[in-house]
Short mmCIF file of C-alpha atoms and ligand atoms in Angstrom, two decimals:
data_model
loop_
_atom_site.label_atom_id
_atom_site.label_comp_id
_atom_site.label_asym_id
_atom_site.label_seq_id
_atom_site.Cartn_x
_atom_site.Cartn_y
_atom_site.Cartn_z
CA UNK A 8 -44.08 -9.10 44.31
CA UNK A 9 -46.82 -7.60 42.27
CA UNK A 10 -49.95 -5.98 43.80
CA UNK A 11 -51.96 -8.86 42.78
CA UNK A 12 -49.69 -11.22 44.58
CA UNK A 13 -49.78 -9.59 47.76
CA UNK A 14 -53.55 -8.70 47.51
CA UNK A 15 -54.29 -12.55 47.02
CA UNK A 16 -51.87 -13.58 49.87
CA UNK A 17 -53.71 -11.27 52.12
CA UNK A 18 -57.11 -12.35 50.95
CA UNK A 19 -56.20 -16.21 51.93
CA UNK A 20 -54.76 -15.08 55.31
CA UNK A 21 -58.27 -13.55 55.78
CA UNK A 22 -60.35 -16.51 54.47
CA UNK A 23 -58.40 -18.80 56.83
CA UNK A 24 -59.32 -16.94 59.86
CA UNK A 25 -62.82 -16.61 58.47
CA UNK A 26 -63.22 -20.26 58.25
CA UNK A 27 -62.09 -20.59 61.67
CA UNK A 28 -64.95 -18.05 62.83
CA UNK A 29 -67.49 -20.02 60.39
CA UNK A 30 -66.54 -23.45 62.14
CA UNK A 31 -66.47 -22.20 65.85
CA UNK A 32 -69.92 -20.43 65.49
CA UNK A 33 -71.41 -23.66 63.82
CA UNK A 34 -69.87 -25.91 66.32
CA UNK A 35 -71.42 -23.81 69.11
CA UNK A 36 -74.65 -23.70 67.43
CA UNK A 37 -74.48 -27.63 67.12
CA UNK A 38 -73.42 -27.93 70.99
CA UNK A 39 -76.71 -25.79 72.06
CA UNK A 40 -78.83 -27.41 69.53
CA UNK A 41 -82.13 -28.37 71.00
CA UNK A 42 -84.11 -29.49 68.16
CA UNK A 43 -82.74 -32.62 66.62
CA UNK A 44 -85.50 -33.05 64.10
CA UNK A 45 -83.29 -31.20 61.43
CA UNK A 46 -79.90 -32.17 62.68
CA UNK A 47 -78.69 -34.23 59.80
CA UNK A 48 -79.91 -31.58 57.43
CA UNK A 49 -78.20 -28.88 59.18
CA UNK A 50 -74.80 -30.72 59.26
CA UNK A 51 -75.09 -31.47 55.40
CA UNK A 52 -75.43 -27.77 55.13
CA UNK A 53 -72.37 -26.87 57.18
CA UNK A 54 -70.24 -29.70 55.62
CA UNK A 55 -71.58 -28.16 51.95
CA UNK A 56 -70.61 -24.29 53.21
CA UNK A 57 -67.30 -25.64 54.70
CA UNK A 58 -66.35 -27.37 51.38
CA UNK A 59 -67.13 -24.21 49.43
CA UNK A 60 -64.85 -22.11 51.60
CA UNK A 61 -61.99 -24.64 51.57
CA UNK A 62 -62.43 -24.91 47.76
CA UNK A 63 -61.92 -21.27 47.27
CA UNK A 64 -58.74 -21.27 49.44
CA UNK A 65 -57.35 -24.28 47.63
CA UNK A 66 -58.11 -22.40 44.20
CA UNK A 67 -56.36 -19.27 45.71
CA UNK A 68 -53.38 -20.87 46.77
CA UNK A 69 -53.03 -22.55 43.30
CA UNK A 70 -53.59 -19.03 41.58
CA UNK A 71 -51.07 -17.59 44.04
CA UNK A 72 -48.55 -20.29 43.03
CA UNK A 73 -48.61 -19.30 39.36
CA UNK A 74 -48.96 -15.43 40.00
CA UNK A 75 -46.12 -13.10 39.92
CA UNK A 76 -44.36 -15.21 36.96
CA UNK A 77 -43.73 -18.11 39.34
CA UNK A 78 -45.77 -20.46 36.87
CA UNK A 79 -43.16 -19.81 34.26
CA UNK A 80 -40.28 -19.88 36.72
CA UNK A 81 -41.18 -23.33 37.73
CA UNK A 82 -41.72 -24.35 34.02
CA UNK A 83 -38.22 -23.41 32.99
CA UNK A 84 -36.69 -24.77 36.05
CA UNK A 85 -38.25 -27.96 35.58
CA UNK A 86 -37.73 -28.16 31.75
CA UNK A 87 -33.88 -27.41 32.04
CA UNK A 88 -33.47 -30.02 34.57
CA UNK A 89 -35.09 -32.49 32.52
CA UNK A 90 -32.93 -31.72 29.71
CA UNK A 91 -29.89 -32.42 32.02
CA UNK A 92 -31.07 -35.71 33.26
CA UNK A 93 -32.11 -36.90 29.77
CA UNK A 94 -28.87 -36.04 28.50
CA UNK A 95 -27.13 -38.04 31.11
CA UNK A 96 -29.26 -41.07 30.49
CA UNK A 97 -28.54 -40.88 26.89
CA UNK A 98 -24.82 -40.78 27.61
CA UNK A 99 -25.03 -43.38 30.07
CA UNK A 100 -26.76 -45.81 27.52
CA UNK A 101 -24.67 -45.07 24.63
CA UNK A 102 -21.03 -45.07 25.84
CA UNK A 103 -18.20 -44.72 23.79
CA UNK A 104 -16.58 -48.04 24.32
CA UNK A 105 -19.30 -50.47 24.82
CA UNK A 106 -17.19 -53.40 24.74
CA UNK A 107 -15.51 -52.25 28.04
CA UNK A 108 -18.05 -50.32 29.58
CA UNK A 109 -19.53 -51.80 32.99
CA UNK A 110 -22.94 -53.10 32.62
CA UNK A 111 -26.19 -53.87 34.53
CA UNK A 112 -28.24 -56.71 33.07
CA UNK A 113 -31.90 -56.44 33.94
CA UNK A 114 -34.62 -59.07 33.01
CA UNK A 115 -38.22 -58.34 32.11
CA UNK A 116 -38.98 -61.92 33.63
CA UNK A 117 -40.18 -61.11 37.09
CA UNK A 118 -43.62 -62.94 37.27
CA UNK A 119 -46.24 -60.20 37.81
CA UNK A 120 -48.08 -57.55 36.05
CA UNK A 121 -47.03 -54.72 33.65
CA UNK A 122 -46.58 -52.07 36.15
CA UNK A 123 -44.76 -54.27 38.49
CA UNK A 124 -42.24 -55.28 35.71
CA UNK A 125 -41.69 -51.82 34.69
CA UNK A 126 -41.00 -50.68 38.34
CA UNK A 127 -38.43 -53.79 38.23
CA UNK A 128 -36.78 -52.26 35.28
CA UNK A 129 -36.82 -48.65 36.77
CA UNK A 130 -34.98 -49.92 39.64
CA UNK A 131 -32.16 -51.58 37.43
CA UNK A 132 -31.91 -48.30 35.43
CA UNK A 133 -31.63 -46.36 38.88
CA UNK A 134 -28.96 -48.74 39.85
CA UNK A 135 -27.13 -48.23 36.47
CA UNK A 136 -27.49 -44.54 36.87
CA UNK A 137 -25.89 -44.53 40.49
CA UNK A 138 -22.93 -47.09 39.33
CA UNK A 139 -22.44 -45.34 36.29
CA UNK A 140 -23.16 -48.40 34.08
CA UNK A 141 -25.04 -49.03 31.02
CA UNK A 142 -28.28 -51.04 31.40
CA UNK A 143 -28.99 -54.15 29.00
CA UNK A 144 -32.56 -55.36 29.03
CA UNK A 145 -33.38 -58.94 28.31
CA UNK A 146 -36.98 -59.23 27.17
CA UNK A 147 -36.91 -62.23 24.92
CA UNK A 148 -40.06 -64.46 25.82
CA UNK A 149 -41.66 -61.54 27.90
CA UNK A 150 -44.87 -62.92 29.21
CA UNK A 151 -47.08 -60.09 27.57
CA UNK A 152 -45.56 -60.49 24.37
CA UNK A 153 -42.97 -62.70 23.12
CA UNK A 154 -41.62 -60.08 20.77
CA UNK A 155 -40.43 -58.41 23.73
CA UNK A 156 -40.09 -54.67 24.90
CA UNK A 157 -39.36 -53.27 21.64
CA UNK A 158 -42.75 -54.20 20.03
CA UNK A 159 -43.54 -50.95 21.74
CA UNK A 160 -40.72 -48.84 22.68
CA UNK A 161 -37.47 -47.48 21.44
CA UNK A 162 -34.25 -49.52 22.22
CA UNK A 163 -32.72 -48.34 25.40
CA UNK A 164 -29.48 -47.89 23.42
CA UNK A 165 -28.27 -47.02 19.79
CA UNK A 166 -24.99 -48.45 20.18
CA UNK A 167 -24.74 -50.89 23.12
CA UNK A 168 -27.36 -53.59 23.47
CA UNK A 169 -25.49 -56.89 24.05
CA UNK A 170 -23.92 -58.70 27.09
CA UNK A 171 -20.47 -59.30 26.35
CA UNK A 172 -18.84 -60.68 29.63
CA UNK A 173 -19.48 -62.97 32.42
CA UNK A 174 -22.39 -61.90 34.29
CA UNK A 175 -22.12 -62.06 38.17
CA UNK A 176 -25.24 -61.69 40.49
CA UNK A 177 -25.70 -58.81 42.74
CA UNK A 178 -23.41 -58.64 45.66
CA UNK A 179 -22.40 -55.98 48.03
CA UNK A 180 -18.74 -56.33 47.41
CA UNK A 181 -18.39 -56.95 43.81
CA UNK A 182 -20.17 -54.03 42.34
CA UNK A 183 -17.01 -52.12 41.57
CA UNK A 184 -15.03 -54.66 39.87
CA UNK A 185 -17.78 -56.93 38.17
CA UNK A 186 -18.18 -56.07 34.48
CA UNK A 187 -21.65 -57.13 34.25
CA UNK A 188 -24.00 -57.54 37.14
CA UNK A 189 -27.18 -59.42 36.72
CA UNK A 190 -29.84 -57.71 38.83
CA UNK A 191 -32.07 -59.68 41.27
CA UNK A 192 -35.46 -58.62 42.28
CA UNK A 193 -35.37 -55.68 44.59
CA UNK A 194 -36.83 -57.51 47.46
CA UNK A 195 -34.05 -60.05 47.26
CA UNK A 196 -31.34 -57.48 47.92
CA UNK A 197 -30.78 -57.57 51.82
CA UNK A 198 -28.70 -54.49 52.35
CA UNK A 199 -30.12 -51.99 50.07
CA UNK A 200 -27.76 -49.40 48.78
CA UNK A 201 -29.09 -45.84 49.70
CA UNK A 202 -29.44 -44.76 46.22
CA UNK A 203 -32.25 -46.72 45.83
CA UNK A 204 -35.82 -45.12 46.08
CA UNK A 205 -36.68 -42.99 47.63
CA UNK A 206 -33.38 -41.21 46.87
CA UNK A 207 -32.97 -38.72 44.49
CA UNK A 208 -29.37 -37.92 42.82
CA UNK A 209 -27.74 -35.20 45.05
CA UNK A 210 -26.45 -33.36 41.92
CA UNK A 211 -30.26 -32.39 41.09
CA UNK A 212 -31.41 -31.91 44.79
CA UNK A 213 -31.11 -28.27 45.13
CA UNK A 214 -32.91 -27.01 42.13
CA UNK A 215 -35.31 -30.14 42.32
CA UNK A 216 -36.73 -29.44 45.85
CA UNK A 217 -37.07 -25.70 44.90
CA UNK A 218 -39.78 -26.27 42.33
CA UNK A 219 -41.12 -29.78 43.00
CA UNK A 220 -43.28 -30.84 45.84
CA UNK A 221 -42.06 -34.39 45.92
CA UNK A 222 -38.71 -34.72 44.32
CA UNK A 223 -38.56 -38.59 44.20
CA UNK A 224 -41.61 -38.80 41.94
CA UNK A 225 -40.25 -36.13 39.49
CA UNK A 226 -37.22 -38.16 39.46
CA UNK A 227 -39.04 -41.60 38.96
CA UNK A 228 -40.83 -39.93 36.09
CA UNK A 229 -37.62 -38.98 34.21
CA UNK A 230 -36.47 -42.50 34.58
CA UNK A 231 -39.95 -44.16 33.46
CA UNK A 232 -40.14 -41.70 30.46
CA UNK A 233 -36.89 -42.45 29.09
CA UNK A 234 -37.75 -46.10 29.52
CA UNK A 235 -41.19 -45.54 27.76
CA UNK A 236 -40.30 -43.82 24.66
CA UNK A 237 -42.75 -45.26 22.13
CA UNK A 238 -41.25 -46.70 18.79
CA UNK A 239 -42.69 -44.92 15.76
CA UNK A 240 -44.93 -47.49 15.01
CA UNK A 241 -46.70 -47.89 18.37
CA UNK A 242 -46.85 -43.85 18.59
CA UNK A 243 -49.03 -44.28 15.46
CA UNK A 244 -51.38 -46.85 17.37
CA UNK A 245 -51.30 -44.50 20.25
CA UNK A 246 -52.22 -41.60 18.18
CA UNK A 247 -55.22 -43.51 16.66
CA UNK A 248 -56.47 -44.47 19.99
CA UNK A 249 -56.25 -40.86 21.25
CA UNK A 250 -58.61 -39.94 18.33
CA UNK A 251 -60.84 -42.76 18.33
CA UNK A 252 -61.88 -42.33 21.85
CA UNK A 253 -61.93 -38.32 21.58
CA UNK A 254 -59.65 -37.97 24.39
CA UNK A 255 -59.13 -34.24 25.21
CA UNK A 256 -58.11 -32.10 28.08
CA UNK A 257 -59.03 -30.84 30.60
CA UNK A 258 -59.37 -34.59 31.89
CA UNK A 259 -59.34 -36.32 35.08
CA UNK A 260 -57.97 -39.84 34.91
CA UNK A 261 -59.72 -42.57 37.11
CA UNK A 262 -58.37 -45.94 37.30
CA UNK A 263 -60.41 -48.63 39.11
CA UNK A 264 -58.53 -51.80 39.98
CA UNK A 265 -60.48 -54.73 40.63
CA UNK A 266 -60.33 -58.45 39.84
CA UNK A 267 -57.25 -60.11 41.63
CA UNK A 268 -56.18 -57.38 43.34
CA UNK A 269 -59.46 -57.02 45.61
CA UNK A 270 -59.21 -58.71 48.94
CA UNK A 271 -55.59 -60.00 48.43
CA UNK A 272 -53.74 -56.40 48.13
CA UNK A 273 -56.38 -53.80 48.15
CA UNK A 274 -60.13 -53.18 49.04
CA UNK A 275 -63.04 -52.80 46.97
CA UNK A 276 -63.83 -49.02 46.14
CA UNK A 277 -67.32 -48.31 44.36
CA UNK A 278 -67.36 -45.71 41.67
CA UNK A 279 -69.01 -43.24 43.75
CA UNK A 280 -65.95 -43.04 45.94
CA UNK A 281 -63.87 -42.06 43.00
CA UNK A 282 -66.54 -39.82 41.44
CA UNK A 283 -66.63 -37.81 44.77
CA UNK A 284 -63.10 -36.65 43.99
CA UNK A 285 -63.50 -35.96 40.41
CA UNK A 286 -66.38 -33.46 41.32
CA UNK A 287 -64.10 -31.88 43.88
CA UNK A 288 -61.37 -31.32 41.22
CA UNK A 289 -63.81 -29.76 38.73
CA UNK A 290 -65.58 -27.68 41.44
CA UNK A 291 -62.07 -26.12 42.29
CA UNK A 292 -60.95 -25.73 38.45
CA UNK A 293 -64.20 -23.78 38.04
CA UNK A 294 -63.23 -21.55 40.86
CA UNK A 295 -59.55 -21.23 39.80
CA UNK A 296 -60.80 -20.20 36.15
CA UNK A 297 -63.86 -18.28 37.17
CA UNK A 298 -65.74 -20.33 34.58
CA UNK A 299 -67.30 -23.54 34.01
CA UNK A 300 -64.90 -26.30 32.54
CA UNK A 301 -66.27 -29.47 30.57
CA UNK A 302 -66.09 -32.28 32.94
CA UNK A 303 -63.90 -34.99 31.06
CA UNK A 304 -63.13 -38.23 32.49
CA UNK A 305 -60.78 -40.87 31.01
CA UNK A 306 -61.83 -44.22 32.79
CA UNK A 307 -59.40 -47.19 32.79
CA UNK A 308 -60.28 -50.52 34.36
CA UNK A 309 -59.70 -54.22 34.62
CA UNK A 310 -63.40 -54.93 35.15
CA UNK A 311 -65.62 -54.49 32.06
CA UNK A 312 -68.93 -53.56 34.33
CA UNK A 313 -67.27 -50.47 35.76
CA UNK A 314 -67.63 -48.64 32.26
CA UNK A 315 -71.33 -48.89 31.92
CA UNK A 316 -72.20 -48.16 35.63
CA UNK A 317 -70.12 -44.77 35.32
CA UNK A 318 -71.65 -43.77 32.14
CA UNK A 319 -75.10 -44.66 33.42
CA UNK A 320 -74.82 -43.05 36.78
CA UNK A 321 -73.00 -40.04 35.86
CA UNK A 322 -74.55 -38.37 33.12
CA UNK A 323 -72.80 -34.76 33.67
CA UNK A 324 -69.64 -35.96 33.18
CA UNK A 325 -68.19 -36.97 29.53
CA UNK A 326 -66.13 -40.36 29.51
CA UNK A 327 -63.31 -41.35 27.25
CA UNK A 328 -62.91 -45.21 27.22
CA UNK A 329 -60.95 -47.28 25.23
CA UNK A 330 -63.55 -50.25 25.75
CA UNK A 331 -61.37 -53.34 24.57
CA UNK A 332 -58.75 -52.56 27.00
CA UNK A 333 -60.78 -53.61 30.30
CA UNK A 334 -61.85 -56.79 28.30
CA UNK A 335 -58.18 -57.98 27.60
CA UNK A 336 -57.03 -56.76 31.08
CA UNK A 337 -59.54 -59.51 32.40
CA UNK A 338 -57.64 -62.33 34.42
CA UNK A 339 -58.01 -64.95 31.48
CA UNK A 340 -56.61 -62.64 28.67
CA UNK A 341 -54.08 -60.74 30.72
CA UNK A 342 -50.77 -61.99 29.66
CA UNK A 343 -51.26 -61.37 25.82
CA UNK A 344 -49.99 -58.94 23.33
CA UNK A 345 -53.49 -57.53 23.21
CA UNK A 346 -53.34 -56.82 26.97
CA UNK A 347 -49.90 -55.18 27.00
CA UNK A 348 -51.33 -52.72 24.21
CA UNK A 349 -54.30 -51.94 26.43
CA UNK A 350 -52.39 -51.45 29.77
CA UNK A 351 -50.01 -49.31 27.90
CA UNK A 352 -52.40 -47.22 26.35
CA UNK A 353 -54.45 -46.99 29.58
CA UNK A 354 -51.46 -45.72 31.44
CA UNK A 355 -50.45 -43.41 28.64
CA UNK A 356 -53.91 -41.77 28.67
CA UNK A 357 -54.29 -41.53 32.40
CA UNK A 358 -50.86 -40.04 32.44
CA UNK A 359 -51.93 -37.34 29.86
CA UNK A 360 -54.80 -36.14 32.27
CA UNK A 361 -54.79 -33.26 34.66
CA UNK A 362 -55.63 -35.10 37.75
CA UNK A 363 -55.67 -38.79 38.93
CA UNK A 364 -58.13 -40.61 41.07
CA UNK A 365 -57.02 -44.11 41.91
CA UNK A 366 -55.48 -46.26 44.36
CA UNK A 367 -51.80 -46.16 44.76
CA UNK A 368 -52.03 -49.68 45.93
CA UNK A 369 -51.73 -50.42 42.40
CA UNK A 370 -48.74 -49.95 40.15
CA UNK A 371 -50.74 -49.15 37.04
CA UNK A 372 -51.76 -45.87 38.85
CA UNK A 373 -48.49 -45.16 40.32
CA UNK A 374 -47.02 -45.50 37.03
CA UNK A 375 -49.56 -42.78 35.50
CA UNK A 376 -48.51 -40.61 38.37
CA UNK A 377 -44.86 -40.84 37.57
CA UNK A 378 -45.28 -40.18 33.90
CA UNK A 379 -47.47 -37.28 34.78
CA UNK A 380 -44.37 -35.58 36.28
CA UNK A 381 -42.72 -34.67 33.18
CA UNK A 382 -45.76 -32.86 31.87
CA UNK A 383 -46.26 -30.52 34.22
CA UNK A 384 -43.64 -28.47 36.27
CA UNK A 385 -45.00 -29.64 39.75
CA UNK A 386 -47.57 -32.29 39.38
CA UNK A 387 -47.15 -33.75 42.93
CA UNK A 388 -50.45 -32.63 44.11
CA UNK A 389 -52.49 -33.91 40.99
CA UNK A 390 -53.88 -37.00 42.41
CA UNK A 391 -56.30 -38.51 44.95
CA UNK A 392 -55.37 -41.83 46.08
CA UNK A 393 -58.22 -43.81 47.72
CA UNK A 394 -55.80 -46.04 49.80
CA UNK A 395 -51.87 -45.78 49.98
CA UNK A 396 -49.52 -43.08 50.10
CA UNK A 397 -47.07 -42.99 46.89
CA UNK A 398 -44.48 -45.51 47.30
CA UNK A 399 -41.94 -47.48 45.30
CA UNK A 400 -42.23 -51.38 45.74
CA UNK A 401 -39.17 -52.27 47.93
CA UNK A 402 -38.05 -48.76 48.76
CA UNK A 403 -35.83 -47.97 51.61
CA UNK A 404 -37.58 -46.08 54.53
CA UNK A 405 -39.91 -43.43 54.03
CA UNK A 406 -39.68 -40.68 56.85
CA UNK A 407 -41.40 -37.62 57.82
CA UNK A 408 -40.11 -35.01 60.40
CA UNK A 409 -42.02 -33.44 63.18
CA UNK A 410 -42.05 -29.87 62.57
CA UNK A 411 -44.27 -29.10 65.80
CA UNK A 412 -44.49 -30.95 68.99
CA UNK A 413 -47.65 -32.98 69.63
CA UNK A 414 -49.32 -33.95 72.93
CA UNK A 415 -50.94 -37.41 72.23
CA UNK A 416 -54.64 -38.09 72.70
CA UNK A 417 -54.08 -41.39 73.88
CA UNK A 418 -57.87 -42.64 73.54
CA UNK A 419 -57.38 -41.83 69.91
CA UNK A 420 -54.31 -43.94 69.51
CA UNK A 421 -51.99 -41.17 68.90
CA UNK A 422 -48.27 -40.88 69.66
CA UNK A 423 -46.18 -38.02 71.10
CA UNK A 424 -43.88 -35.75 68.48
CA UNK A 425 -41.20 -33.60 69.50
CA UNK A 426 -40.11 -31.00 66.96
CA UNK A 427 -37.43 -32.76 65.01
CA UNK A 428 -38.58 -36.36 65.55
CA UNK A 429 -38.33 -38.76 62.55
CA UNK A 430 -41.21 -41.03 61.99
CA UNK A 431 -41.04 -43.82 59.75
CA UNK A 432 -44.31 -43.55 57.76
CA UNK A 433 -46.73 -46.40 57.45
CA UNK A 434 -49.61 -44.75 55.64
CA UNK A 435 -52.08 -41.65 55.69
CA UNK A 436 -55.54 -42.14 56.80
CA UNK A 437 -56.55 -39.46 54.81
CA UNK A 438 -58.50 -37.95 57.79
CA UNK A 439 -56.03 -35.64 59.25
CA UNK A 440 -53.95 -38.24 60.77
CA UNK A 441 -51.16 -40.47 59.56
CA UNK A 442 -49.64 -43.63 61.01
CA UNK A 443 -46.40 -44.24 61.69
CA UNK A 444 -43.24 -45.30 64.01
CA UNK A 445 -41.53 -42.48 65.98
CA UNK A 446 -37.67 -43.26 65.44
CA UNK A 447 -36.83 -41.71 69.10
CA UNK A 448 -39.49 -43.40 71.08
CA UNK A 449 -40.24 -46.45 69.12
CA UNK A 450 -43.91 -45.73 69.56
CA UNK A 451 -46.42 -46.75 66.78
CA UNK A 452 -49.44 -44.82 66.38
CA UNK A 453 -51.42 -41.88 64.92
CA UNK A 454 -50.27 -38.22 64.55
CA UNK A 455 -51.38 -35.13 62.84
CA UNK A 456 -50.21 -35.21 59.49
CA UNK A 457 -49.96 -31.26 59.34
CA UNK A 458 -47.36 -31.41 62.11
CA UNK A 459 -44.86 -33.24 59.72
CA UNK A 460 -42.79 -32.72 56.57
CA UNK A 461 -41.58 -35.16 54.06
CA UNK A 462 -37.73 -35.92 54.39
CA UNK A 463 -36.29 -35.89 51.05
CA UNK A 464 -33.55 -38.67 50.76
CA UNK A 465 -30.65 -37.97 48.42
CA UNK A 466 -27.60 -39.89 47.31
P1 LIG B 518 -51.14 -53.88 40.22
O1 LIG B 518 -51.37 -55.25 40.22
O2 LIG B 518 -52.50 -53.14 40.10
O3 LIG B 518 -50.07 -53.20 41.15
O4 LIG B 518 -50.20 -53.44 38.90
P2 LIG B 518 -49.69 -54.68 37.76
O5 LIG B 518 -49.40 -53.66 36.39
O6 LIG B 518 -48.35 -55.14 38.33
O7 LIG B 518 -50.50 -55.83 37.27
C1 LIG B 518 -51.91 -55.35 36.94
C2 LIG B 518 -52.14 -55.94 35.68
O8 LIG B 518 -53.64 -55.80 35.43
C3 LIG B 518 -51.66 -54.63 34.53
O9 LIG B 518 -50.37 -54.72 34.28
C4 LIG B 518 -52.48 -55.04 33.45
O10 LIG B 518 -52.19 -55.94 32.79
C5 LIG B 518 -53.84 -55.43 34.29
N1 LIG B 518 -54.60 -53.87 34.41
C6 LIG B 518 -54.86 -53.53 35.73
N2 LIG B 518 -55.60 -52.64 35.71
C7 LIG B 518 -55.71 -52.21 34.29
C8 LIG B 518 -56.42 -51.24 33.67
O11 LIG B 518 -57.10 -50.15 34.02
N3 LIG B 518 -56.28 -51.23 32.09
C9 LIG B 518 -55.64 -52.43 31.51
N4 LIG B 518 -55.57 -52.18 30.31
N5 LIG B 518 -54.98 -53.28 32.27
C10 LIG B 518 -55.14 -53.27 33.54
#
């Protein structure tokens, strides 16, 4: 390691100790406070000073992560692995003998939104990959655009685009023999094969887990970016919009999902909740770079009013918005070619940002996060979700493993952890605690997130 690397590492160690001195002394002071008049003001001050210290620590660990040529190493690893994976996809989709190649048939007809349909196609494609089949996509009469998928994207194959044998439905026993298998929706499969999400192919596991913080998301980004290769005409449309909205990086992508989602699948979040994390991202960026960055925000939403509200209330930020997209996203215009174009454009621009603030309960936001992974060697940290942790709809288990014992505080609804326990993760409360079920004890409850690590599934 270089001197700068070691120096920064020691600085981080001492700064962490210093945060603990600071917090302990402030807590002592609060405990002994006799004068309650200024209490709120003092708590605000402590929280501001605490944040400043933590932001410096976050910026320092980032700088450590790219120092000593680690940034270049990570980039090379990621680019090389992406080439291997994309080559494999191209080979699989362009077999030498298309007539006799076994196939997966996938329908774009799932009756849900664009993000949900794309995740359906991703799951078909993942199945095709692991069963060594070519995927044929049916998108005629697509609810967003009757011209189908290829109105926006390159065909999934140059040479092999048609079904030419009898199709059978998915069945646990026929998958080896059947020439063509028509995929059901993921939720209809009772015994899901272990190659389905959140598994990554074992042939890429070792290099991948070394450079990336959430291997499955990198893998899903590779799949999605193959499926979403714009055709040349639509690429021109994209370029025109990028120019028209004056899109530039650095940029934080904010996605505010409202309308039909609220109350059914997600809670309402005001614009202030999103902007709090946009500010935090830029505060840290300024520390990383030792200079002030222009605070650009790309804002996408399905509720028109949000755009005006954000621009009026946050004058220190420069907003990029593709105005008509929100209008066509509204419920009465949603399943139209204009709406398809709008959501594809919005997801694309969100994915081109440096950071995302959104709700992972929305597939729009999860797609943007997936696509972002192909632009950075490790973009697993480049998001703040206001609700769920990342997931893939219909996924197999998502386990974390305890790396420290935990004696539960029962009053807080906590569960016991023993080092090595597997916990089925339900969600992160984003307050230092996650919720899940300990598979050893079957207990359901809260546990400190920092005492666990993600388990990486592979096949
Ligand atoms: P989810 O319902 O948010 O999980 O995602 P889906 O993609 O399955 O369905 C939501 C649909 O609403 C999208 O596909 C779009 O048609 C529309 N929509 C939601 N948010 C946006 C947005 O920010 N921009 C645009 N253009 N459309 C959106």
